[in-house]
CSV table of C-alpha atoms and ligand atoms in Angstrom, one decimal:
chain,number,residue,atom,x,y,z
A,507,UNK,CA,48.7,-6.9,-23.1
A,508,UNK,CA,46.1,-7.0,-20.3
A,509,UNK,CA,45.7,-4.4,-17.8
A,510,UNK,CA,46.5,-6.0,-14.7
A,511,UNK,CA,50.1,-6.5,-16.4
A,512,UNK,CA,50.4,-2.5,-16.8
A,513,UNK,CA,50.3,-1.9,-12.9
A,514,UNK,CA,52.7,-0.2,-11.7
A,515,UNK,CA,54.8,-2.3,-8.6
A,516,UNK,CA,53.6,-2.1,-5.3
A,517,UNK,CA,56.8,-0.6,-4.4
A,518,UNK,CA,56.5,2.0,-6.5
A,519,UNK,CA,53.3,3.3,-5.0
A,520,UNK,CA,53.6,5.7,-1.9
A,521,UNK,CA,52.3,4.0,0.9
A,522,UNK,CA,49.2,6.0,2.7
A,523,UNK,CA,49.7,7.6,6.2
A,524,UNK,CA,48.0,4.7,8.3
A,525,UNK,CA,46.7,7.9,10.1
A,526,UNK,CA,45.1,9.6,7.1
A,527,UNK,CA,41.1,8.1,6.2
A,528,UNK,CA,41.7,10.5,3.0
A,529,UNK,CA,44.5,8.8,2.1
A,530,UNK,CA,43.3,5.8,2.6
A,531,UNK,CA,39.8,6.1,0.9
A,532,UNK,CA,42.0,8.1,-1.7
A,533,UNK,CA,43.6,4.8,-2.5
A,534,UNK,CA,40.8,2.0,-2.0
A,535,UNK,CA,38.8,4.1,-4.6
A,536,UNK,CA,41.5,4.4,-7.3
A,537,UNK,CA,42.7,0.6,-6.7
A,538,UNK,CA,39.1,-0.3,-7.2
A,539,UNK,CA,39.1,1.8,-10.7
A,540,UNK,CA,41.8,-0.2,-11.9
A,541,UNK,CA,40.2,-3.8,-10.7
A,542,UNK,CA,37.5,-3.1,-12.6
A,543,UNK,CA,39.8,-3.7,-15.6
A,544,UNK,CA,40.7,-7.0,-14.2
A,545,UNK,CA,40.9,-9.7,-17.4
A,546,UNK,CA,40.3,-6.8,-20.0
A,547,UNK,CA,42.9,-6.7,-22.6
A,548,UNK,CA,43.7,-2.9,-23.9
A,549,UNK,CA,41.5,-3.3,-27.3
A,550,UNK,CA,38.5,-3.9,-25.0
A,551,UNK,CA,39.6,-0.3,-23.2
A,552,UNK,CA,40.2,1.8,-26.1
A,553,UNK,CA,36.8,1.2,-28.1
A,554,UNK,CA,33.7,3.9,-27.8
A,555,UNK,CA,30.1,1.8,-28.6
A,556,UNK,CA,27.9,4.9,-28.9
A,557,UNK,CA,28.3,8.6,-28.5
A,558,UNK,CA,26.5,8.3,-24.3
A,559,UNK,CA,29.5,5.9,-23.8
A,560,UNK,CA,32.8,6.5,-23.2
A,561,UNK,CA,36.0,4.3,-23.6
A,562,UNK,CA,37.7,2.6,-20.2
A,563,UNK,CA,40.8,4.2,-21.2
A,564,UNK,CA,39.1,7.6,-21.4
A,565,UNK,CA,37.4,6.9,-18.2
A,566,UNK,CA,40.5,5.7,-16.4
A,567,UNK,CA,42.3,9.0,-17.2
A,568,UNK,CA,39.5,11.6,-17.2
A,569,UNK,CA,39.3,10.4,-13.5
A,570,UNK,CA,43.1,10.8,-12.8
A,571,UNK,CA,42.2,14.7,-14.8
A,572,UNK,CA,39.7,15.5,-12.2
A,573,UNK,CA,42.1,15.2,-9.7
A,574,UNK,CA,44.5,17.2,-11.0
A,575,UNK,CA,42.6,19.8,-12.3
A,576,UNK,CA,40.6,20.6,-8.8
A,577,UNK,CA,42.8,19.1,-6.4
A,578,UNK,CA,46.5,19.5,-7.8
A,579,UNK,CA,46.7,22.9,-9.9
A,580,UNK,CA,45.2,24.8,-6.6
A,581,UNK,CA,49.0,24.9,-6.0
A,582,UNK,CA,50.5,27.4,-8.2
A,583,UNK,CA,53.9,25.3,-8.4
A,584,UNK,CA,51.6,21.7,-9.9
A,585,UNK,CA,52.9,21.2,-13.7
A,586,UNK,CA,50.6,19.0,-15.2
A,587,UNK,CA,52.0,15.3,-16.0
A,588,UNK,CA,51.2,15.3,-19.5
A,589,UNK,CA,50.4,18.5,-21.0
A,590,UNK,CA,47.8,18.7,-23.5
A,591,UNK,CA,45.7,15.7,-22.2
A,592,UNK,CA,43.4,18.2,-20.5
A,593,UNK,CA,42.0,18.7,-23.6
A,594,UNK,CA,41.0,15.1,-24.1
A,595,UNK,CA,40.1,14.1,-20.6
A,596,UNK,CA,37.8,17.1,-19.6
A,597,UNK,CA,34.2,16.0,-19.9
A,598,UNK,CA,32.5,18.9,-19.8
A,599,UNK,CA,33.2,21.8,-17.4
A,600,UNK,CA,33.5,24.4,-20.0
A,601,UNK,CA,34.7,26.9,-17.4
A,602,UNK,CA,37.9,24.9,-17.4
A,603,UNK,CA,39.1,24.7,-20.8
A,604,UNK,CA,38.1,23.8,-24.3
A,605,UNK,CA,37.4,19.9,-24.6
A,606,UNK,CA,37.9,17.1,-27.0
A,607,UNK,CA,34.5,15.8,-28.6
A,608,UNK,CA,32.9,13.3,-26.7
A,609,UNK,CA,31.7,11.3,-29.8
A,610,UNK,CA,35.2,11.4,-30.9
A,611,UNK,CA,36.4,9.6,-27.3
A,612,UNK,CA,37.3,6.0,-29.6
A,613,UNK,CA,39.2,7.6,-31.6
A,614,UNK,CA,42.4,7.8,-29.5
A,615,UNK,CA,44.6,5.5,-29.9
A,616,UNK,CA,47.0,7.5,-28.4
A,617,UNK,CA,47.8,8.1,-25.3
A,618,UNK,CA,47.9,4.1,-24.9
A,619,UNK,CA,46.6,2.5,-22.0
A,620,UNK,CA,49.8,1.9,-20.6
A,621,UNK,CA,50.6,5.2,-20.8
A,622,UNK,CA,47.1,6.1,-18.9
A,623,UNK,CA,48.1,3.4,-16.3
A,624,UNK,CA,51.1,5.5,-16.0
A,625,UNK,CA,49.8,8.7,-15.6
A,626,UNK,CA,47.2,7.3,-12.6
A,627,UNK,CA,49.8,6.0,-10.7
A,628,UNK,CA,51.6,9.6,-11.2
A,629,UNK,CA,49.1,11.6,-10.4
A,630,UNK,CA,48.8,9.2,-7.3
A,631,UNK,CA,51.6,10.0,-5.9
A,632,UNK,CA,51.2,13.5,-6.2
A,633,UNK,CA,48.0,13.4,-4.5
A,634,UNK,CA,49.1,11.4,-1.8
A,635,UNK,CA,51.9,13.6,-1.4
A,636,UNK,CA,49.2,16.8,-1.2
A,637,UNK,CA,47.3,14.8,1.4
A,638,UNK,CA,50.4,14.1,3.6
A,639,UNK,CA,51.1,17.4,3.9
A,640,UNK,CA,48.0,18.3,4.7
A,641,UNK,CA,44.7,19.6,3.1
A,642,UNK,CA,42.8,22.4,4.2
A,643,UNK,CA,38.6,21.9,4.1
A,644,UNK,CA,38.5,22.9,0.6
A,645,UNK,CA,40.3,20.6,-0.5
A,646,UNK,CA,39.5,17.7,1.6
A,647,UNK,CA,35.8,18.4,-0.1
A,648,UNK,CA,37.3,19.0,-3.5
A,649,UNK,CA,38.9,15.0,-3.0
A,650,UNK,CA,35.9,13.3,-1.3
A,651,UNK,CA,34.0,14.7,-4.5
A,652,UNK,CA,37.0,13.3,-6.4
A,653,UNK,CA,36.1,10.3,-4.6
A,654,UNK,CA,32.4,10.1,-4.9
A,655,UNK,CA,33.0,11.1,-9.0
A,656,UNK,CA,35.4,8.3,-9.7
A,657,UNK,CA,33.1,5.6,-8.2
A,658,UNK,CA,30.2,7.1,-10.5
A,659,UNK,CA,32.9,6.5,-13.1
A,660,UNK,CA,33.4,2.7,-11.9
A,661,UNK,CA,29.9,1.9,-12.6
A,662,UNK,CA,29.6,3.8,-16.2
A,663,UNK,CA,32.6,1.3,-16.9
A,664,UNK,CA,30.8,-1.6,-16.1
A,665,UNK,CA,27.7,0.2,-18.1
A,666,UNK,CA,30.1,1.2,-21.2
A,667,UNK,CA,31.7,-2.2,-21.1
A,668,UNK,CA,28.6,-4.1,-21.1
A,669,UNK,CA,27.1,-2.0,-24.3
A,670,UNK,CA,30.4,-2.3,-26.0
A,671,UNK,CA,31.1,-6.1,-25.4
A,672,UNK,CA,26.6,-6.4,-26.3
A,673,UNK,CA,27.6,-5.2,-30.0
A,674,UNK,CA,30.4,-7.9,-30.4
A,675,UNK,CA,29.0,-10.7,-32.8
A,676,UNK,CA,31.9,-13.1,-29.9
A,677,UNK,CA,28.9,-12.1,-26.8
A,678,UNK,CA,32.7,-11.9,-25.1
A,679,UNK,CA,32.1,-12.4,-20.9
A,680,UNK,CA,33.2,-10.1,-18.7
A,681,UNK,CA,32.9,-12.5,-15.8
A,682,UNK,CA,33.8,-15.9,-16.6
A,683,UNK,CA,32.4,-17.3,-13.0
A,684,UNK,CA,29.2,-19.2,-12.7
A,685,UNK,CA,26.2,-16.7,-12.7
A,686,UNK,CA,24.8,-16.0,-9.4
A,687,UNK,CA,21.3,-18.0,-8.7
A,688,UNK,CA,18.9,-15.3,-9.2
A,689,UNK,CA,16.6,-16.9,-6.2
A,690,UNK,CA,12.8,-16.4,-6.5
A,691,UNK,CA,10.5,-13.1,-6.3
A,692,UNK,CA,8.5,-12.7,-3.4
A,693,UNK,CA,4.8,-12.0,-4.5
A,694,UNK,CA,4.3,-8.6,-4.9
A,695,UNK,CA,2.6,-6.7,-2.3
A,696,UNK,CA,1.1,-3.2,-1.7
A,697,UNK,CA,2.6,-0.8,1.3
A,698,UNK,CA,0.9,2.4,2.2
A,699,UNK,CA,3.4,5.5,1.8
A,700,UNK,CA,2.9,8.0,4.2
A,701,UNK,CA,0.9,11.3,3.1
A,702,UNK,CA,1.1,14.8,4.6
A,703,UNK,CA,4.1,16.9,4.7
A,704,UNK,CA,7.2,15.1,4.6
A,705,UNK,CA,11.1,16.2,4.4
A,706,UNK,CA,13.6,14.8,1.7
A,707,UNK,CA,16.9,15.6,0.5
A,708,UNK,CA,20.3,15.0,2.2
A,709,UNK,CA,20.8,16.1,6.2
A,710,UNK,CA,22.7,18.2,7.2
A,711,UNK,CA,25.1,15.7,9.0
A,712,UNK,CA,25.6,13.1,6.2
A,713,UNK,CA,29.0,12.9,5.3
A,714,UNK,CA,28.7,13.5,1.6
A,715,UNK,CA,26.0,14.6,-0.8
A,716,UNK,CA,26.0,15.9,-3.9
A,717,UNK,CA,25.2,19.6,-4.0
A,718,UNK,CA,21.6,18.4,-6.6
A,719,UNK,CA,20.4,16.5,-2.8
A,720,UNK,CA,20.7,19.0,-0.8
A,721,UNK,CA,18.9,21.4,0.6
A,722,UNK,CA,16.8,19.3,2.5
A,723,UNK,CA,12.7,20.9,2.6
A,724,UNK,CA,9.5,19.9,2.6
A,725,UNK,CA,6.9,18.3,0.4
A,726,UNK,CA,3.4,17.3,0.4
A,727,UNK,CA,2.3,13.8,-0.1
A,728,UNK,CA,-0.9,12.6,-0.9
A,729,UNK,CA,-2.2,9.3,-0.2
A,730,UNK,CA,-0.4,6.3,-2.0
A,731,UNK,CA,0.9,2.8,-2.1
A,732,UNK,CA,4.5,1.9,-3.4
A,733,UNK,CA,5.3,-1.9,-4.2
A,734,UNK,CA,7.3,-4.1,-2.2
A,735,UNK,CA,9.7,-5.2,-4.9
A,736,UNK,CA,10.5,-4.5,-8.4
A,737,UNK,CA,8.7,-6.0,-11.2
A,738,UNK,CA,10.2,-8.7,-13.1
A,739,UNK,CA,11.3,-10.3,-16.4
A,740,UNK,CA,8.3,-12.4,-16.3
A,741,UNK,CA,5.8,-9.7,-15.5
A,742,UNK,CA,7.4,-7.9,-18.0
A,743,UNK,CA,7.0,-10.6,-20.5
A,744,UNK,CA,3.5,-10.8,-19.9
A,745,UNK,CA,3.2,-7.3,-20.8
A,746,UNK,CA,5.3,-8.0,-23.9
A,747,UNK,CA,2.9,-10.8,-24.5
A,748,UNK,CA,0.0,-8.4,-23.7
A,749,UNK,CA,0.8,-6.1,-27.1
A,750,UNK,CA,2.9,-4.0,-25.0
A,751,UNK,CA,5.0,-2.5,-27.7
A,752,UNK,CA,1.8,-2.3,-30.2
A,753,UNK,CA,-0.1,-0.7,-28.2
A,754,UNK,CA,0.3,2.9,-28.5
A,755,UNK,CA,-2.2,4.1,-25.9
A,756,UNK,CA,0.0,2.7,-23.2
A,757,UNK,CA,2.7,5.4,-24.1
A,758,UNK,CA,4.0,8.8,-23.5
A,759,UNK,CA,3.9,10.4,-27.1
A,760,UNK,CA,7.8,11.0,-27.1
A,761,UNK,CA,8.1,6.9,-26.0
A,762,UNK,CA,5.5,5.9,-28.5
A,763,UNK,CA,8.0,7.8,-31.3
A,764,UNK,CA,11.2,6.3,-29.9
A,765,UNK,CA,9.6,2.6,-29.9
A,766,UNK,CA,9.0,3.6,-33.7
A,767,UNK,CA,12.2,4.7,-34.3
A,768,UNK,CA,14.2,2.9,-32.7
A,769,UNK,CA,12.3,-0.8,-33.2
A,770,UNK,CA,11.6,-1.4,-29.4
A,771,UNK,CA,10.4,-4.6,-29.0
A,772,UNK,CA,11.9,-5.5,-25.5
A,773,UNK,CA,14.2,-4.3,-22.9
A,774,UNK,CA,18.0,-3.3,-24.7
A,775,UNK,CA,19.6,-6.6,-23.7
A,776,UNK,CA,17.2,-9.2,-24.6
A,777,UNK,CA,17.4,-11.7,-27.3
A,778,UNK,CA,14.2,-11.5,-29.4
A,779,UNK,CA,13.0,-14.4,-28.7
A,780,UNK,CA,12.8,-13.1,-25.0
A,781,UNK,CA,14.5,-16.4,-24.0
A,782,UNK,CA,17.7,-14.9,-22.8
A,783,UNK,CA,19.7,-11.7,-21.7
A,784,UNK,CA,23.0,-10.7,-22.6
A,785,UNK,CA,24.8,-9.7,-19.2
A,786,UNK,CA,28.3,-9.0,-18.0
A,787,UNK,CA,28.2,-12.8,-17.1
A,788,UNK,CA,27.4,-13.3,-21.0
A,789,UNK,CA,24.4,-14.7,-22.5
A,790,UNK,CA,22.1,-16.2,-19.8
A,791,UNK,CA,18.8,-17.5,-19.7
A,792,UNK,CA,15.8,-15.0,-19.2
A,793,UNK,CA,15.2,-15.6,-15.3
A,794,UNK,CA,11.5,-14.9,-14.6
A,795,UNK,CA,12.0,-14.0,-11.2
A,796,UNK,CA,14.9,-11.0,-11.7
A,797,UNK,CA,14.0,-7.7,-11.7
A,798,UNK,CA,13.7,-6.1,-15.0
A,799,UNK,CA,16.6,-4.3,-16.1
A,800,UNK,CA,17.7,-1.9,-18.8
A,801,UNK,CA,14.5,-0.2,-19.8
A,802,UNK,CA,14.1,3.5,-20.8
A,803,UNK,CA,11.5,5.8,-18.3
A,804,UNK,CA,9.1,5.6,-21.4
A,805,UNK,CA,9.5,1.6,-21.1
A,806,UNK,CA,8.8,1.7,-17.5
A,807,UNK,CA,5.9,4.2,-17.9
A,808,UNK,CA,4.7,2.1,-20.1
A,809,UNK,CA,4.3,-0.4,-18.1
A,810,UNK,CA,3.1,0.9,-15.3
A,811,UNK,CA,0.2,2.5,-17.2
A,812,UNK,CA,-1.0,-1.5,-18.2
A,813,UNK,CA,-0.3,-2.7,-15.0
A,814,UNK,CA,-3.0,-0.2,-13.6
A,815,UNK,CA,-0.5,1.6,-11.7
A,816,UNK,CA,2.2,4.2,-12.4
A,817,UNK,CA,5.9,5.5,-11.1
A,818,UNK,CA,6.0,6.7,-7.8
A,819,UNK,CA,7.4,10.2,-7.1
A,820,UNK,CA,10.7,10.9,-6.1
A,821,UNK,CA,9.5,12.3,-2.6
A,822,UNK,CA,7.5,9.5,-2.5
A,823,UNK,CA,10.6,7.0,-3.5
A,824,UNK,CA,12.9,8.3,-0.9
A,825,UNK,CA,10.4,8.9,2.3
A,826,UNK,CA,9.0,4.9,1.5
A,827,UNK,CA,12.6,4.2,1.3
A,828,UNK,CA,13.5,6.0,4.6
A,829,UNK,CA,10.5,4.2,6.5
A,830,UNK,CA,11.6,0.6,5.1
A,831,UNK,CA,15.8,0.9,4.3
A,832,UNK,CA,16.0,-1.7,7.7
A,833,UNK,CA,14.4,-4.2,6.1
A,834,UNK,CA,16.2,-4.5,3.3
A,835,UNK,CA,18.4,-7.2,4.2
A,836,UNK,CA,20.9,-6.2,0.5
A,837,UNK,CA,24.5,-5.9,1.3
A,838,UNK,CA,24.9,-3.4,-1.8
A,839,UNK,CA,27.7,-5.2,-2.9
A,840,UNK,CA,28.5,-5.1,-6.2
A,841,UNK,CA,27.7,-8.2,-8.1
A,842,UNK,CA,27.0,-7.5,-12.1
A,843,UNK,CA,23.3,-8.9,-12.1
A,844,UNK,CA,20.4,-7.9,-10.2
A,845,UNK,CA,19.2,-10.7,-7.8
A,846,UNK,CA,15.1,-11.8,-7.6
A,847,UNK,CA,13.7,-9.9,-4.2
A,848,UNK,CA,13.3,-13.0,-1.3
A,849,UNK,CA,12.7,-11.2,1.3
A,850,UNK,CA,8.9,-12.2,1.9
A,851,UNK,CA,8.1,-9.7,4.7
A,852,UNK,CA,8.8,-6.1,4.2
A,853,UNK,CA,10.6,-4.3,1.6
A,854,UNK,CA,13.1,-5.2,-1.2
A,855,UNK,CA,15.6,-4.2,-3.7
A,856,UNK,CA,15.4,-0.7,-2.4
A,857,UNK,CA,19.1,-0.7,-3.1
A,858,UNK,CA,22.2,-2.9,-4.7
A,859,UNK,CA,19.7,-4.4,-7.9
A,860,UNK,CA,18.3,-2.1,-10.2
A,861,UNK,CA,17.9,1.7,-9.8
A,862,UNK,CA,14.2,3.1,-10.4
A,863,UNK,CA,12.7,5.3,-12.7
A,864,UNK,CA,10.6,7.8,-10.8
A,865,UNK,CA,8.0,10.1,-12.4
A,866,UNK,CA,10.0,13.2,-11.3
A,867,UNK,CA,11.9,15.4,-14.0
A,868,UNK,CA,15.2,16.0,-12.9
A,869,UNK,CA,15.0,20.2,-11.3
A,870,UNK,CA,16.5,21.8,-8.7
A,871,UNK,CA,15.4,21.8,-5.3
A,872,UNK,CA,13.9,24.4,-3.9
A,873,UNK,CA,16.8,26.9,-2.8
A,874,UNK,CA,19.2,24.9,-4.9
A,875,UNK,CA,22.9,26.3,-4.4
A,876,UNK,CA,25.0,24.5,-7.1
A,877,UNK,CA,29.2,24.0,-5.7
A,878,UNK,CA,31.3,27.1,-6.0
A,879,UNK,CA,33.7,27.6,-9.3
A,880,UNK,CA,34.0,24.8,-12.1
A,881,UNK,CA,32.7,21.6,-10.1
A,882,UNK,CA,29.4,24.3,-9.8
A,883,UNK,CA,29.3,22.3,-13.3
A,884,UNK,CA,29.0,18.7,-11.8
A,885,UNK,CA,25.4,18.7,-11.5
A,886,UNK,CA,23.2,22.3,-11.9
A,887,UNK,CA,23.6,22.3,-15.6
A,888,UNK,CA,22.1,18.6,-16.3
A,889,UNK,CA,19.0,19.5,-15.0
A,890,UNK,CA,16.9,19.9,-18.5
A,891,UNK,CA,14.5,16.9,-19.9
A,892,UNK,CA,15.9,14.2,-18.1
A,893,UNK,CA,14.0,12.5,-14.8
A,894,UNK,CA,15.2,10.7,-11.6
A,895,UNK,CA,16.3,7.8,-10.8
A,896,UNK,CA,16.8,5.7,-6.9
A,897,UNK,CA,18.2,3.2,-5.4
A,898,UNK,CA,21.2,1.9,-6.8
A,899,UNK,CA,22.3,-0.6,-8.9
A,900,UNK,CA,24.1,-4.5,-8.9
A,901,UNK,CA,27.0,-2.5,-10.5
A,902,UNK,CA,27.2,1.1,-7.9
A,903,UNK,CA,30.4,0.4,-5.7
A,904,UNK,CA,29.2,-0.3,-2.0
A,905,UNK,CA,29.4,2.5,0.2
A,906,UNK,CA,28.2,5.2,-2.7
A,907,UNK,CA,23.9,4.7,-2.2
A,908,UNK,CA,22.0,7.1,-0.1
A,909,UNK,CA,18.9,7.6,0.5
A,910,UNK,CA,19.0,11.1,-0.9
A,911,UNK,CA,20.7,9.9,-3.7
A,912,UNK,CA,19.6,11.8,-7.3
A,913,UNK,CA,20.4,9.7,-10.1
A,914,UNK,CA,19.2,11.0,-14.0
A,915,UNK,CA,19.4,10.2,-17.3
A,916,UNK,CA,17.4,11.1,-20.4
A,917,UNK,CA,13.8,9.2,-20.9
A,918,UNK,CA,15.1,7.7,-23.6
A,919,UNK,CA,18.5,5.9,-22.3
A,920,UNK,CA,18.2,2.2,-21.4
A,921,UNK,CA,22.6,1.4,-21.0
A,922,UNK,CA,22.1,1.7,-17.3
A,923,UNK,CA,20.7,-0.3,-14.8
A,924,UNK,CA,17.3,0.9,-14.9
A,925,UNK,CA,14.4,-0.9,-13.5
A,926,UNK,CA,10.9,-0.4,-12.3
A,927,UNK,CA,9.3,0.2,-8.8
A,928,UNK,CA,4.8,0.7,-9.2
A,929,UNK,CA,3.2,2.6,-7.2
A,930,UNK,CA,-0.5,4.2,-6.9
A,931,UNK,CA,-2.8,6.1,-5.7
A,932,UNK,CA,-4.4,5.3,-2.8
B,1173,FE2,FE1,33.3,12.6,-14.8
């Protein structure tokens, strides 16, 4: 049964107060969760590929959990809609409850997706019912996080399905139309970043941040140049080419031990012949002129270190970013592969292709306040060993980039859209 078959009538869905943005941006997020299972059958949404990645059915639900665990139950009188699913859709606020094991996520056959499907459009309407009546500030934070979280969610799905679907011998498509022409790369180019004291982090009038952007302080920039574009599948090949992966004074010790463990001989989704990439498009031919995708921080240190260069700084990322955003012409729509840069003057791919390793571990700012009470869990505790990424990516849902935006994952992980940016001293 395929999940567009499993949606509930229109009928049967509460309309929103035309009045209401929440309500509206309540429902164009969670409607946009489901399309994302547009042409999936429910095998391909009950299947976990690798402990990081989680199930679409598990995703679909431990979205509809969030709400009802810090939106719903702040009114004494909410029942749960099915007891004892807490306990397999909490992720990991271990102030909230004891959780099912996220390895263990593929296991569940039960509850079946139409079941899931069900509960969404249940705990819809109770939401929609809470926003009618009114929310006071807490809780209109509590459901723009709620918001913010499930489009995170939207693109791990796109990240999970891609892994999942990359292990199946079938190389099944996601997206059956023609694959977008990747264009070709504007030659790379040097830009001076600016050096001295400069501020990053969210203001204090943007309309959402995470509580890991904010607050917003100072930091001290010496001189240094940032590239105008990513680097690419054939620069990358060229370091391939180059003895890239033999070379073990190009690496980080901990990368040089992963490339031996783990066999790294190119980026996760190329074929070995490096003549083609498996995307959600399928297989397609190695473009030479598309950024360079799904690499690990030590694959894009790596790099940087034989291209003479190296990853710029976070600070450095987001001020460059903040002097050149307007000329980056992207539309940060999402569109499943990252597109060659064309622009020929200014800046590219800043957003909306790849996001970009940056040499920064992942810490807390200075005078870090994490979110009061259990969503205090959403982003404080993470910050341990793994580094910053910016931008966003071909598969973040438009509207959810900023320029103070703190992505992170472990050195190691290559599932998501990671690319690379240089940068240098100057
Ligand atoms: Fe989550």
């Amino acid at each position: 049964m395929s999940v567009s078959a499993l949606r509930p009538p229109a009928d049967a869905m509460p309309s929103p107060p035309r009045a209401a943005t929440l309500a509206i941006d309540y429902s164009r997020v969670r409607a946009a969760t489901l399309a994302h299972c547009e042409g999936l059958e429910a095998e391909d949404t009950a299947i976990q590929s690798m402990p990081n990645a989680s199930p679409l059915k598990w995703h679909l639900a431990h979205t509809s959990w969030f709400f009802e665990t810090f939106v719903l139950l702040r009114d004494a009188r909410y029942r749960p809609r099915r007891p004892g699913w807490d306990f397999l859709f909490n992720s990991y606020y271990q102030g909230v409850r004891p959780l099912h094991a996220r390895a263990q996520r593929g296991l569940l056959s039960r509850p079946t997706l139409a079941d899931v499907v069900a509960y969404r459009a249940e705990v819809d309407a109770a939401m929609l019912g809470r926003i009618a009546d009114g929310v006071d500030a807490e809780a209109g934070a509590l459901i723009r996080l709620g918001l913010e979280h499930e489009q995170q969610h939207q693109e791990l799905m796109m990240m999970d399905l891609l892994h999942l679907f990359s292990l199946n011998p079938l190389e099944p498509r996601y997206r059956h139309a023609a694959v977008p022409p990747a264009g070709m790369a504007t030659p790379l180019r040097w830009l001076d970043g600016r050096s001295g004291i400069v501020h990053i982090g969210a203001t204090a009038t943007e309309a959402f941040a995470f509580d890991n952007e904010r607050p917003r302080h100072r930091v001290l920039l010496d001189p240094h140049r940032i590239a105008n574009r990513l680097v690419t599948n054939g620069e990358y090949r060229a370091f391939i080419a180059d003895g890239g992966y033999r070379r073990p004074s190009l690496w980080l010790s901990d990368g040089w031990a992963a490339v031996q463990a783990q066999g790294w001989q190119h980026p996760l989704y190329w074929s070995a012949d490096l003549d083609s990439e498996y995307t959600l498009y399928g297989r397609i031919a190695l473009d030479p002129d598309r950024p360079v995708c799904h690499v690990s921080h030590y694959e894009a240190d790596a790099y940087a270190r034989w291209a003479g260069a190296r990853l710029p700084g976070e600070a450095e990322w987001e001020d460059f970013a903040a002097q050149h955003a307007q000329e980056d012409s992207d539309d940060a729509a999402p569109r499943l592969l990252p597109r060659a840069a064309e622009t020929t003057a200014g800046v590219a791919q800043l957003f909306g292709d790849c996001w970009q390793w940056t040499a920064s571990a992942y810490l807390p700012y200075p005078r870090f306040q994490p979110l009061a009470g259990a969503v205090g869990e959403y982003n404080g505790k993470f910050m341990s060993g793994q580094f910053v990424l910016r931008g966003s990516a071909c598969v973040t849902p438009a509207g959810h980039a900023r320029l103070s935006y703190r992505n992170f994952y472990y050195p190691h992980d290559r599932w998501q859209f990671a690319g690379i940016r240089l940068a240098q001293d100057a």
